[in-house]
CSV table of C-alpha atoms in Angstrom, one decimal:
chain,number,residue,atom,x,y,z
A,1396,MET,CA,44.6,-164.3,76.8
A,1397,ALA,CA,43.8,-167.7,75.4
A,1398,GLY,CA,45.1,-170.6,77.3
A,1399,TYR,CA,44.7,-174.3,77.3
A,1400,LYS,CA,42.3,-175.6,79.9
A,1401,ASP,CA,44.5,-179.1,80.2
A,1402,THR,CA,46.8,-181.5,78.5
A,1403,PRO,CA,45.5,-182.3,74.9
A,1404,THR,CA,44.4,-185.8,74.6
A,1405,ILE,CA,45.1,-188.5,72.0
A,1406,GLY,CA,43.4,-191.6,71.0
A,1407,ILE,CA,44.3,-194.2,68.4
A,1408,VAL,CA,42.0,-196.8,67.0
A,1409,LEU,CA,42.8,-199.5,64.2
A,1410,LYS,CA,40.0,-199.0,61.7
A,1411,GLY,CA,41.0,-202.1,59.5
A,1412,ASN,CA,43.5,-203.0,56.7
A,1413,GLY,CA,46.3,-201.4,58.5
A,1414,VAL,CA,44.8,-198.0,58.6
A,1415,TYR,CA,44.6,-196.1,62.2
A,1416,GLU,CA,42.3,-193.3,63.1
A,1417,ILE,CA,44.2,-190.9,65.2
A,1418,GLN,CA,42.0,-188.2,67.3
A,1419,VAL,CA,43.6,-185.3,69.2
A,1420,SER,CA,41.5,-183.1,71.2
A,1421,TYR,CA,42.3,-180.0,73.2
A,1422,THR,CA,40.2,-177.4,75.1
A,1423,MET,CA,40.9,-173.7,75.1
A,1424,PHE,CA,39.8,-170.9,77.3
A,1425,TYR,CA,39.1,-167.5,75.4
A,1426,ALA,CA,38.6,-164.1,77.1
A,1427,PRO,CA,35.0,-162.6,75.8
A,1428,ASN,CA,37.0,-159.9,73.7
A,1429,GLU,CA,39.1,-162.8,71.9
A,1430,LEU,CA,35.9,-164.0,70.3
A,1431,PHE,CA,35.8,-161.1,68.1
A,1432,PHE,CA,39.5,-160.9,67.0
A,1433,PRO,CA,39.0,-159.8,63.3
A,1434,GLU,CA,42.3,-161.9,62.3
A,1435,GLY,CA,40.9,-165.1,64.0
A,1436,TRP,CA,42.8,-168.1,65.3
A,1437,PHE,CA,44.8,-171.1,63.8
A,1438,ASP,CA,45.4,-174.6,65.2
A,1439,SER,CA,47.5,-177.5,63.9
A,1440,VAL,CA,48.9,-180.6,65.0
A,1441,ALA,CA,52.0,-182.4,64.5
A,1442,LEU,CA,52.7,-186.4,65.6
A,1443,PHE,CA,55.7,-187.8,66.8
A,1444,GLU,CA,57.1,-191.3,67.8
A,1445,SER,CA,58.8,-191.1,71.3
A,1446,ASP,CA,62.3,-192.6,71.2
A,1447,LYS,CA,62.5,-192.1,75.1
A,1448,GLY,CA,64.1,-195.3,76.7
A,1449,GLU,CA,65.6,-196.5,73.5
A,1450,VAL,CA,69.1,-197.9,73.6
A,1451,PHE,CA,70.3,-195.9,70.7
A,1452,GLY,CA,68.9,-192.5,72.2
A,1453,GLY,CA,68.2,-189.9,69.7
A,1454,ASP,CA,65.6,-187.5,69.1
A,1455,ASP,CA,61.9,-188.5,68.7
A,1456,ASP,CA,60.8,-189.1,65.0
A,1457,HIS,CA,58.5,-186.7,63.4
A,1458,LEU,CA,56.1,-188.3,61.7
A,1459,PHE,CA,54.1,-185.6,60.1
A,1460,ASN,CA,52.4,-182.2,60.3
A,1461,LEU,CA,48.7,-181.2,59.5
A,1462,GLN,CA,48.0,-177.7,57.9
A,1463,PRO,CA,46.9,-174.9,60.1
A,1464,ARG,CA,43.2,-174.6,60.3
A,1465,PHE,CA,41.8,-171.1,60.4
A,1466,PHE,CA,38.8,-170.5,62.8
A,1467,PHE,CA,36.7,-168.1,65.0
A,1468,PRO,CA,36.0,-169.5,68.4
A,1469,GLN,CA,32.4,-169.5,69.2
A,1470,SER,CA,32.4,-169.6,72.9
A,1471,THR,CA,34.7,-168.7,75.8
A,1472,GLU,CA,35.7,-172.4,76.4
A,1473,GLU,CA,36.0,-174.5,73.0
A,1474,THR,CA,36.9,-178.0,72.5
A,1475,ARG,CA,38.5,-178.7,69.1
A,1476,THR,CA,39.4,-182.1,67.4
A,1477,PHE,CA,41.7,-183.2,65.0
A,1478,SER,CA,40.8,-186.6,63.2
A,1479,ILE,CA,43.8,-188.2,61.1
A,1480,LEU,CA,44.0,-191.4,59.0
A,1481,ARG,CA,47.5,-192.9,58.9
A,1482,THR,CA,48.5,-196.3,57.6
A,1483,ARG,CA,50.5,-199.0,59.5
A,1484,SER,CA,53.6,-198.1,57.6
A,1485,GLU,CA,53.3,-194.4,58.2
A,1486,LEU,CA,53.3,-194.7,62.0
A,1487,GLU,CA,56.1,-197.5,62.3
A,1488,THR,CA,59.6,-196.2,62.6
A,1489,GLU,CA,61.2,-198.9,64.4
A,1490,ALA,CA,60.7,-202.5,65.0
A,1491,GLY,CA,58.2,-203.5,68.0
A,1492,GLY,CA,55.7,-201.3,69.7
A,1493,GLU,CA,55.5,-197.6,69.2
A,1494,GLU,CA,54.6,-194.6,71.5
A,1495,ILE,CA,53.1,-191.9,69.6
A,1496,TYR,CA,52.4,-188.5,70.9
A,1497,ALA,CA,51.0,-185.4,69.4
A,1498,VAL,CA,51.9,-181.5,69.7
A,1499,VAL,CA,48.9,-179.1,69.4
A,1500,HIS,CA,49.9,-175.7,67.9
A,1501,HIS,CA,47.4,-172.5,68.7
A,1502,VAL,CA,48.0,-169.4,67.4
A,1503,ARG,CA,46.4,-165.9,67.0
A,1504,GLY,CA,46.1,-165.1,63.2
A,1505,ILE,CA,48.6,-162.4,63.2
A,1506,GLN,CA,51.8,-163.2,61.1
A,1507,GLY,CA,55.1,-163.6,63.3
A,1508,LEU,CA,53.4,-164.8,66.5
A,1509,ASN,CA,54.7,-167.7,68.0
A,1510,SER,CA,52.2,-170.6,68.6
A,1511,ASN,CA,51.1,-171.7,72.1
A,1512,LYS,CA,52.2,-175.4,71.8
A,1513,ARG,CA,51.1,-178.3,74.2
A,1514,ARG,CA,52.0,-181.8,74.1
A,1515,THR,CA,49.8,-185.0,74.7
A,1516,VAL,CA,50.9,-187.8,76.8
A,1517,ASP,CA,52.5,-190.9,74.8
A,1518,PHE,CA,50.0,-193.4,73.5
A,1519,PRO,CA,51.4,-197.0,73.4
A,1520,LEU,CA,50.8,-198.4,69.9
A,1521,ALA,CA,51.6,-202.1,68.6
A,1522,VAL,CA,52.2,-201.6,65.0
């Protein structure tokens, strides 16, 4: 059964003019027969701003979702990367520094199945 090798990683770089490039990578293991599933696989990512430790408490802020990508794995261990460009204003949800994290969703291409989710660590970001 397909499974994550380890915790997905997140990196964020200021590209200039207030635009950030966010890269989220993860590695999956697949059983040999899973490479040939005719329905394939989907993955997507959601980005959040962490509110842990904030005096007001509350839930983390959901920033956006990327549309699912359809693919067929090419080997039993495969690393996949999302590269996302966002502006400073799209990432700033409170005054001061932010801690951004991503949740990767990975699912077999059969309608109705729940995705296998895995969260990155928080990435401190000064916006």
